[in-house]
Structures are given as C-alpha cells and as structure tokens.
Tab-separated table of C-alpha atoms in Angstrom:
chain	number	residue	atom	x	y	z
D	1	SER	CA	47.131	-103.315	-79.199
D	2	GLN	CA	46.031	-103.821	-82.595
D	3	LYS	CA	43.785	-101.550	-84.673
D	4	ILE	CA	41.199	-101.918	-87.292
D	5	GLU	CA	39.682	-99.058	-89.236
D	6	GLN	CA	36.946	-98.996	-91.517
D	7	ASN	CA	34.787	-95.427	-92.322
D	8	SER	CA	32.138	-94.953	-89.609
D	9	GLU	CA	30.451	-92.664	-91.984
D	10	ALA	CA	27.578	-94.365	-94.469
D	11	LEU	CA	28.533	-93.935	-97.726
D	12	ASN	CA	26.013	-93.375	-100.655
D	13	ILE	CA	26.833	-93.996	-104.292
D	14	GLN	CA	24.350	-93.740	-107.307
D	15	GLU	CA	23.015	-97.116	-108.554
D	16	GLY	CA	25.605	-98.612	-111.725
D	17	LYS	CA	28.824	-96.461	-109.821
D	18	THR	CA	31.949	-98.071	-107.963
D	19	ALA	CA	31.823	-98.490	-104.241
D	20	THR	CA	35.005	-98.271	-102.942
D	21	LEU	CA	35.555	-99.252	-98.822
D	22	THR	CA	38.959	-98.920	-96.875
D	23	CYS	CA	39.931	-100.567	-94.219
D	24	ASN	CA	43.161	-99.885	-92.315
D	25	TYR	CA	44.872	-101.105	-89.758
D	26	THR	CA	47.974	-100.923	-87.037
D	27	ASN	CA	49.850	-102.785	-84.601
D	28	TYR	CA	49.325	-106.166	-86.900
D	29	SER	CA	50.742	-108.542	-89.203
D	30	PRO	CA	47.374	-110.857	-90.736
D	31	ALA	CA	48.234	-113.636	-92.995
D	32	TYR	CA	44.967	-113.290	-94.497
D	33	LEU	CA	42.020	-110.607	-94.352
D	34	GLN	CA	38.254	-111.098	-94.523
D	35	TRP	CA	35.270	-108.809	-96.097
D	36	TYR	CA	32.083	-109.766	-94.840
D	37	ARG	CA	28.477	-108.182	-95.749
D	38	GLN	CA	25.845	-107.946	-92.696
D	39	ASP	CA	21.968	-106.545	-93.004
D	40	PRO	CA	20.320	-105.394	-90.228
D	41	GLY	CA	19.493	-107.940	-87.194
D	42	ARG	CA	21.626	-111.160	-89.075
D	43	GLY	CA	24.996	-112.401	-88.936
D	44	PRO	CA	28.167	-111.671	-91.258
D	45	VAL	CA	28.156	-113.433	-94.194
D	46	PHE	CA	31.382	-113.981	-96.062
D	47	LEU	CA	32.662	-112.435	-99.050
D	48	LEU	CA	36.017	-112.571	-100.416
D	49	LEU	CA	39.276	-113.845	-98.421
D	50	ILE	CA	43.158	-112.526	-99.503
D	51	ARG	CA	46.233	-113.627	-97.924
D	52	GLU	CA	49.410	-112.194	-97.624
D	53	ASN	CA	51.187	-112.615	-100.529
D	54	GLU	CA	48.483	-111.978	-103.091
D	55	LYS	CA	47.692	-108.505	-104.217
D	56	GLU	CA	44.220	-108.159	-105.318
D	57	LYS	CA	41.723	-110.693	-105.754
D	58	ARG	CA	38.249	-110.748	-107.806
D	59	LYS	CA	35.128	-112.316	-107.680
D	60	GLU	CA	32.060	-111.133	-110.179
D	61	ARG	CA	31.524	-107.480	-109.639
D	62	LEU	CA	33.880	-107.322	-106.018
D	63	LYS	CA	37.864	-106.607	-106.211
D	64	VAL	CA	39.575	-106.649	-102.734
D	65	THR	CA	43.363	-105.245	-102.941
D	66	PHE	CA	45.867	-106.193	-100.173
D	67	ASP	CA	48.903	-103.868	-99.457
D	68	THR	CA	50.634	-105.100	-96.408
D	69	THR	CA	53.013	-102.002	-96.697
D	70	LEU	CA	50.344	-99.836	-96.706
D	71	LYS	CA	48.544	-101.948	-94.281
D	72	GLN	CA	45.583	-101.070	-96.157
D	73	SER	CA	42.647	-103.175	-97.749
D	74	LEU	CA	40.724	-101.372	-100.567
D	75	PHE	CA	37.269	-103.250	-100.846
D	76	HIS	CA	35.318	-102.354	-104.520
D	77	ILE	CA	32.245	-102.888	-105.736
D	78	THR	CA	31.236	-102.269	-109.496
D	79	ALA	CA	28.018	-101.973	-111.128
D	80	SER	CA	26.663	-100.791	-107.691
D	81	GLN	CA	22.746	-102.201	-106.890
D	82	PRO	CA	20.525	-101.206	-104.519
D	83	ALA	CA	20.301	-104.801	-103.103
D	84	ASP	CA	23.997	-104.025	-102.093
D	85	SER	CA	22.963	-102.054	-99.765
D	86	ALA	CA	24.497	-103.079	-96.409
D	87	THR	CA	27.239	-102.859	-93.868
D	88	TYR	CA	30.306	-104.155	-94.927
D	89	LEU	CA	33.175	-105.213	-92.598
D	90	CYS	CA	36.646	-105.983	-92.649
D	91	ALA	CA	38.192	-108.590	-90.442
D	92	LEU	CA	41.569	-109.529	-90.082
D	93	GLU	CA	43.163	-113.153	-88.490
D	94	LYS	CA	43.739	-112.605	-84.746
D	95	GLY	CA	45.824	-115.733	-83.666
D	96	ARG	CA	44.462	-119.196	-83.708
D	97	ARG	CA	42.308	-118.601	-86.490
D	98	ALA	CA	40.161	-116.485	-84.674
D	99	LEU	CA	38.791	-112.818	-86.445
D	100	THR	CA	39.168	-109.325	-85.459
D	101	PHE	CA	36.557	-106.646	-86.841
D	102	GLY	CA	36.375	-103.419	-87.623
D	103	SER	CA	33.230	-101.896	-87.106
D	104	GLY	CA	31.755	-101.884	-90.764
D	105	THR	CA	30.752	-99.203	-93.005
D	106	ARG	CA	27.029	-98.897	-94.063
D	107	LEU	CA	26.843	-98.668	-97.948
D	108	GLN	CA	23.758	-97.298	-99.609
D	109	VAL	CA	23.137	-97.366	-103.207
D	110	GLN	CA	20.683	-95.161	-104.637
D	111	PRO	CA	18.370	-96.249	-107.550
H	1	GLU	CA	23.975	-124.736	-98.746
H	2	ALA	CA	25.271	-125.867	-95.142
H	3	GLU	CA	24.716	-123.669	-92.468
H	4	VAL	CA	25.612	-123.130	-89.265
H	5	ALA	CA	22.100	-123.068	-86.805
H	6	GLN	CA	21.552	-120.945	-83.872
H	7	SER	CA	18.401	-120.735	-81.111
H	8	PRO	CA	17.108	-119.082	-79.812
H	9	ARG	CA	16.827	-116.335	-82.395
H	10	TYR	CA	15.396	-113.352	-80.094
H	11	LYS	CA	15.500	-113.749	-76.515
H	12	ILE	CA	14.500	-110.876	-73.782
H	13	THR	CA	15.193	-111.705	-69.987
H	14	GLU	CA	15.107	-110.025	-66.694
H	15	LYS	CA	18.517	-108.592	-65.468
H	16	SER	CA	20.117	-111.264	-62.854
H	17	GLN	CA	18.627	-113.874	-64.812
H	18	ALA	CA	20.348	-116.679	-66.293
H	19	VAL	CA	19.824	-117.508	-70.404
H	20	ALA	CA	21.173	-119.653	-72.368
H	21	PHE	CA	21.953	-119.644	-76.372
H	22	TRP	CA	22.854	-122.590	-78.571
H	23	CYS	CA	24.851	-123.499	-81.626
H	24	ASP	CA	24.510	-126.204	-84.121
H	25	PRO	CA	28.523	-125.965	-86.084
H	26	ILE	CA	28.575	-127.174	-89.716
H	27	SER	CA	29.432	-130.496	-89.936
H	28	GLY	CA	33.271	-131.628	-89.939
H	29	HIS	CA	34.153	-127.704	-88.825
H	30	ALA	CA	36.260	-128.727	-85.666
H	31	THR	CA	36.477	-124.897	-84.674
H	32	LEU	CA	33.722	-123.393	-83.098
H	33	TYR	CA	33.915	-119.675	-81.787
H	34	TRP	CA	30.785	-117.198	-79.913
H	35	TYR	CA	31.072	-113.094	-80.978
H	36	ARG	CA	29.396	-110.832	-79.075
H	37	GLN	CA	27.963	-107.841	-81.791
H	38	ILE	CA	26.707	-104.500	-79.720
H	39	LEU	CA	24.830	-102.291	-82.106
H	40	GLY	CA	27.155	-100.304	-84.542
H	41	GLN	CA	30.268	-102.151	-83.879
H	42	GLY	CA	32.065	-105.112	-84.949
H	43	PRO	CA	31.802	-108.859	-83.773
H	44	GLU	CA	34.272	-109.044	-80.694
H	45	LEU	CA	35.445	-112.719	-79.992
H	46	LEU	CA	34.152	-113.978	-76.872
H	47	VAL	CA	35.530	-118.352	-76.708
H	48	GLN	CA	37.298	-120.138	-79.459
H	49	PHE	CA	36.965	-124.125	-79.390
H	50	GLN	CA	38.784	-126.713	-81.214
H	51	ASP	CA	37.060	-130.027	-81.127
H	52	GLU	CA	35.866	-129.751	-77.357
H	53	SER	CA	38.970	-127.693	-76.162
H	54	VAL	CA	38.886	-124.126	-75.282
H	55	VAL	CA	41.464	-122.593	-77.124
H	56	ASP	CA	41.387	-118.659	-76.498
H	57	ASP	CA	38.227	-117.406	-73.872
H	58	SER	CA	40.251	-114.289	-72.789
H	59	GLN	CA	37.720	-112.236	-73.058
H	60	LEU	CA	35.197	-114.206	-71.751
H	61	PRO	CA	33.901	-112.617	-68.659
H	62	LYS	CA	33.958	-115.796	-66.568
H	63	ASP	CA	32.529	-114.446	-63.302
H	64	ARG	CA	29.185	-114.960	-65.647
H	65	PHE	CA	29.652	-115.976	-68.896
H	66	SER	CA	30.560	-119.622	-69.317
H	67	ALA	CA	30.758	-121.972	-72.616
H	68	GLU	CA	30.881	-126.142	-73.486
H	69	ARG	CA	30.986	-128.076	-76.228
H	70	LEU	CA	31.070	-130.815	-74.182
H	71	LYS	CA	30.903	-133.366	-76.963
H	72	GLY	CA	33.139	-131.314	-80.286
H	73	VAL	CA	30.331	-130.874	-82.152
H	74	ASP	CA	27.428	-128.037	-80.705
H	75	SER	CA	27.915	-125.235	-78.189
H	76	THR	CA	25.952	-124.174	-75.596
H	77	LEU	CA	26.509	-120.436	-74.392
H	78	LYS	CA	25.286	-119.428	-70.553
H	79	ILE	CA	24.933	-116.101	-69.215
H	80	GLN	CA	24.319	-116.120	-65.527
H	81	PRO	CA	23.373	-113.697	-64.086
H	82	ALA	CA	22.718	-111.285	-66.903
H	83	GLU	CA	22.909	-107.795	-66.795
H	84	LEU	CA	21.627	-104.868	-68.718
H	85	GLY	CA	25.212	-104.311	-70.682
H	86	ASP	CA	25.000	-107.959	-72.110
H	87	SER	CA	21.832	-106.551	-74.687
H	88	ALA	CA	24.143	-107.497	-77.663
H	89	MET	CA	23.616	-109.902	-80.659
H	90	TYR	CA	25.435	-112.968	-80.336
H	91	LEU	CA	26.770	-114.688	-83.022
H	92	CYS	CA	28.186	-118.320	-83.475
H	93	ALA	CA	30.676	-119.534	-86.613
H	94	SER	CA	32.568	-121.974	-87.248
H	95	SER	CA	35.561	-123.095	-89.680
H	96	LEU	CA	37.355	-125.384	-91.724
H	97	SER	CA	40.993	-125.602	-91.946
H	98	VAL	CA	43.766	-127.400	-93.571
H	99	GLY	CA	46.893	-127.317	-91.770
H	100	ALA	CA	47.422	-123.564	-91.234
H	101	ARG	CA	45.287	-122.685	-94.036
H	102	VAL	CA	41.305	-121.526	-93.063
H	103	ILE	CA	39.469	-122.652	-95.919
H	104	GLY	CA	35.657	-121.948	-94.699
H	105	TYR	CA	33.741	-119.265	-92.136
H	106	THR	CA	30.476	-119.376	-91.632
H	107	PHE	CA	28.633	-117.216	-89.066
H	108	GLY	CA	25.277	-118.308	-87.775
H	109	SER	CA	22.291	-116.137	-87.875
H	110	GLY	CA	22.452	-114.755	-84.033
H	111	THR	CA	20.559	-114.594	-80.764
H	112	ARG	CA	19.422	-111.211	-80.236
H	113	LEU	CA	19.867	-110.660	-76.824
H	114	THR	CA	17.681	-107.774	-74.738
H	115	VAL	CA	18.086	-107.513	-70.993
H	116	VAL	CA	15.253	-105.580	-69.420
C-alpha cells in the first residue's frame, strides 16, 4: 500500500539557519507533491506544489525538490525565523485529486 | 483572500448522540473534500465530492457517517451515533482544477470534535 514517511521527531534549529525536512514515499508514482504548514488547532495552509516533471521549486525563503527516482522530496526554509515554527506536512496526489498526507514534522526555531 | 468556511469551530458531544458539521467551499471550486485528522497524524480523506456527486467515500464509515452536497455548493458531514474514537479534527477542503491539473487547494480551519 502507499506509504509516506516524514521524520516524526521534532526538528530544532537556531534562528537564521536553514531547516531541511524530508518526505519519503513508497509504492506510489504521484503526478505532484505538495507541502503544507499547520499551526496547532488550525487547518493546513498550502505552501508549494511541485509536479513530477519539475526538479525544484522556490517561493521566497522556501525551496522544494522532488526526486522521483529516489521517491523523495526535500523542503528547505532558509534564514529561518521563530515564526516558522509549526508542523509541516507532505502530501501526495492520491488519485482523483484527493491527497494522502504524511504525519508531519514539527519544526521549532529557537531565537 | 477567499476562504473555506466551517462551523462549528468546536463541538463537544456525548457518545451515542448525533453531530453535524457544515462546510462552505470557495466559490467556483467544484471539488470538495472532508478529511479527519487525529492528533499527531496527517489528515485522512473521508469523502470527496465533484459538484453534487460522491467521487470517493471508500474510507467513510458508512454505518455511522453520512455526507451530502445537495446543490453542489455547501456540504454537511453527519455522525450518528458518535463514538469516543471519533474525537478528532474534521477538515473541509476545496479545490479548483483545469482539466487534470489542480491549481488551487484550500483547507478550512476545521471543527474540533470531542466525544465524551
């Protein structure tokens, strides 16, 4: 069955450093992959979408890579700030446009 | 900026009671989804609508859950009877597609359900 793995351990980094989060998947060939931010008690907020024919995508301080051979996506936040502290979810297109989500990685940026 | 509206924001109900959640998607978004998120996990799809038709309800516990989107706009998710294990965040999302390409996917703030 389809499986998406994100590091369940929280990632703690110092302000100003680059945060790198990993999303690995198996038994799947998604047409696209998305990254979301989720704050406690709130719904996920869409950040970036990358398609299977794209290797890298950037938006301000965010960068996503997508390696369909390794079945892996990396999500980078450069010059991280305490306001970036949240849970980040990776999601793959499930078919018929619905999404399958990983369990998320909690990022804590220390001032 | 357009939002997906959900109500209520919080709901506490006793087990065996009925509970209902409402969602109003972004105007023009033909596809509507209900997801359930248990604390510490990612959202899981319960049901997907395309306009007023159900596209996927394979993960919906149909003995107690029902969902409808009668006019292809807003939607209601109902649980009857509620069980303790139904305590979770219920998220509604909507998306816009052009052909096979999704070009917008937005979640609401969710309804936090606690069954006591």
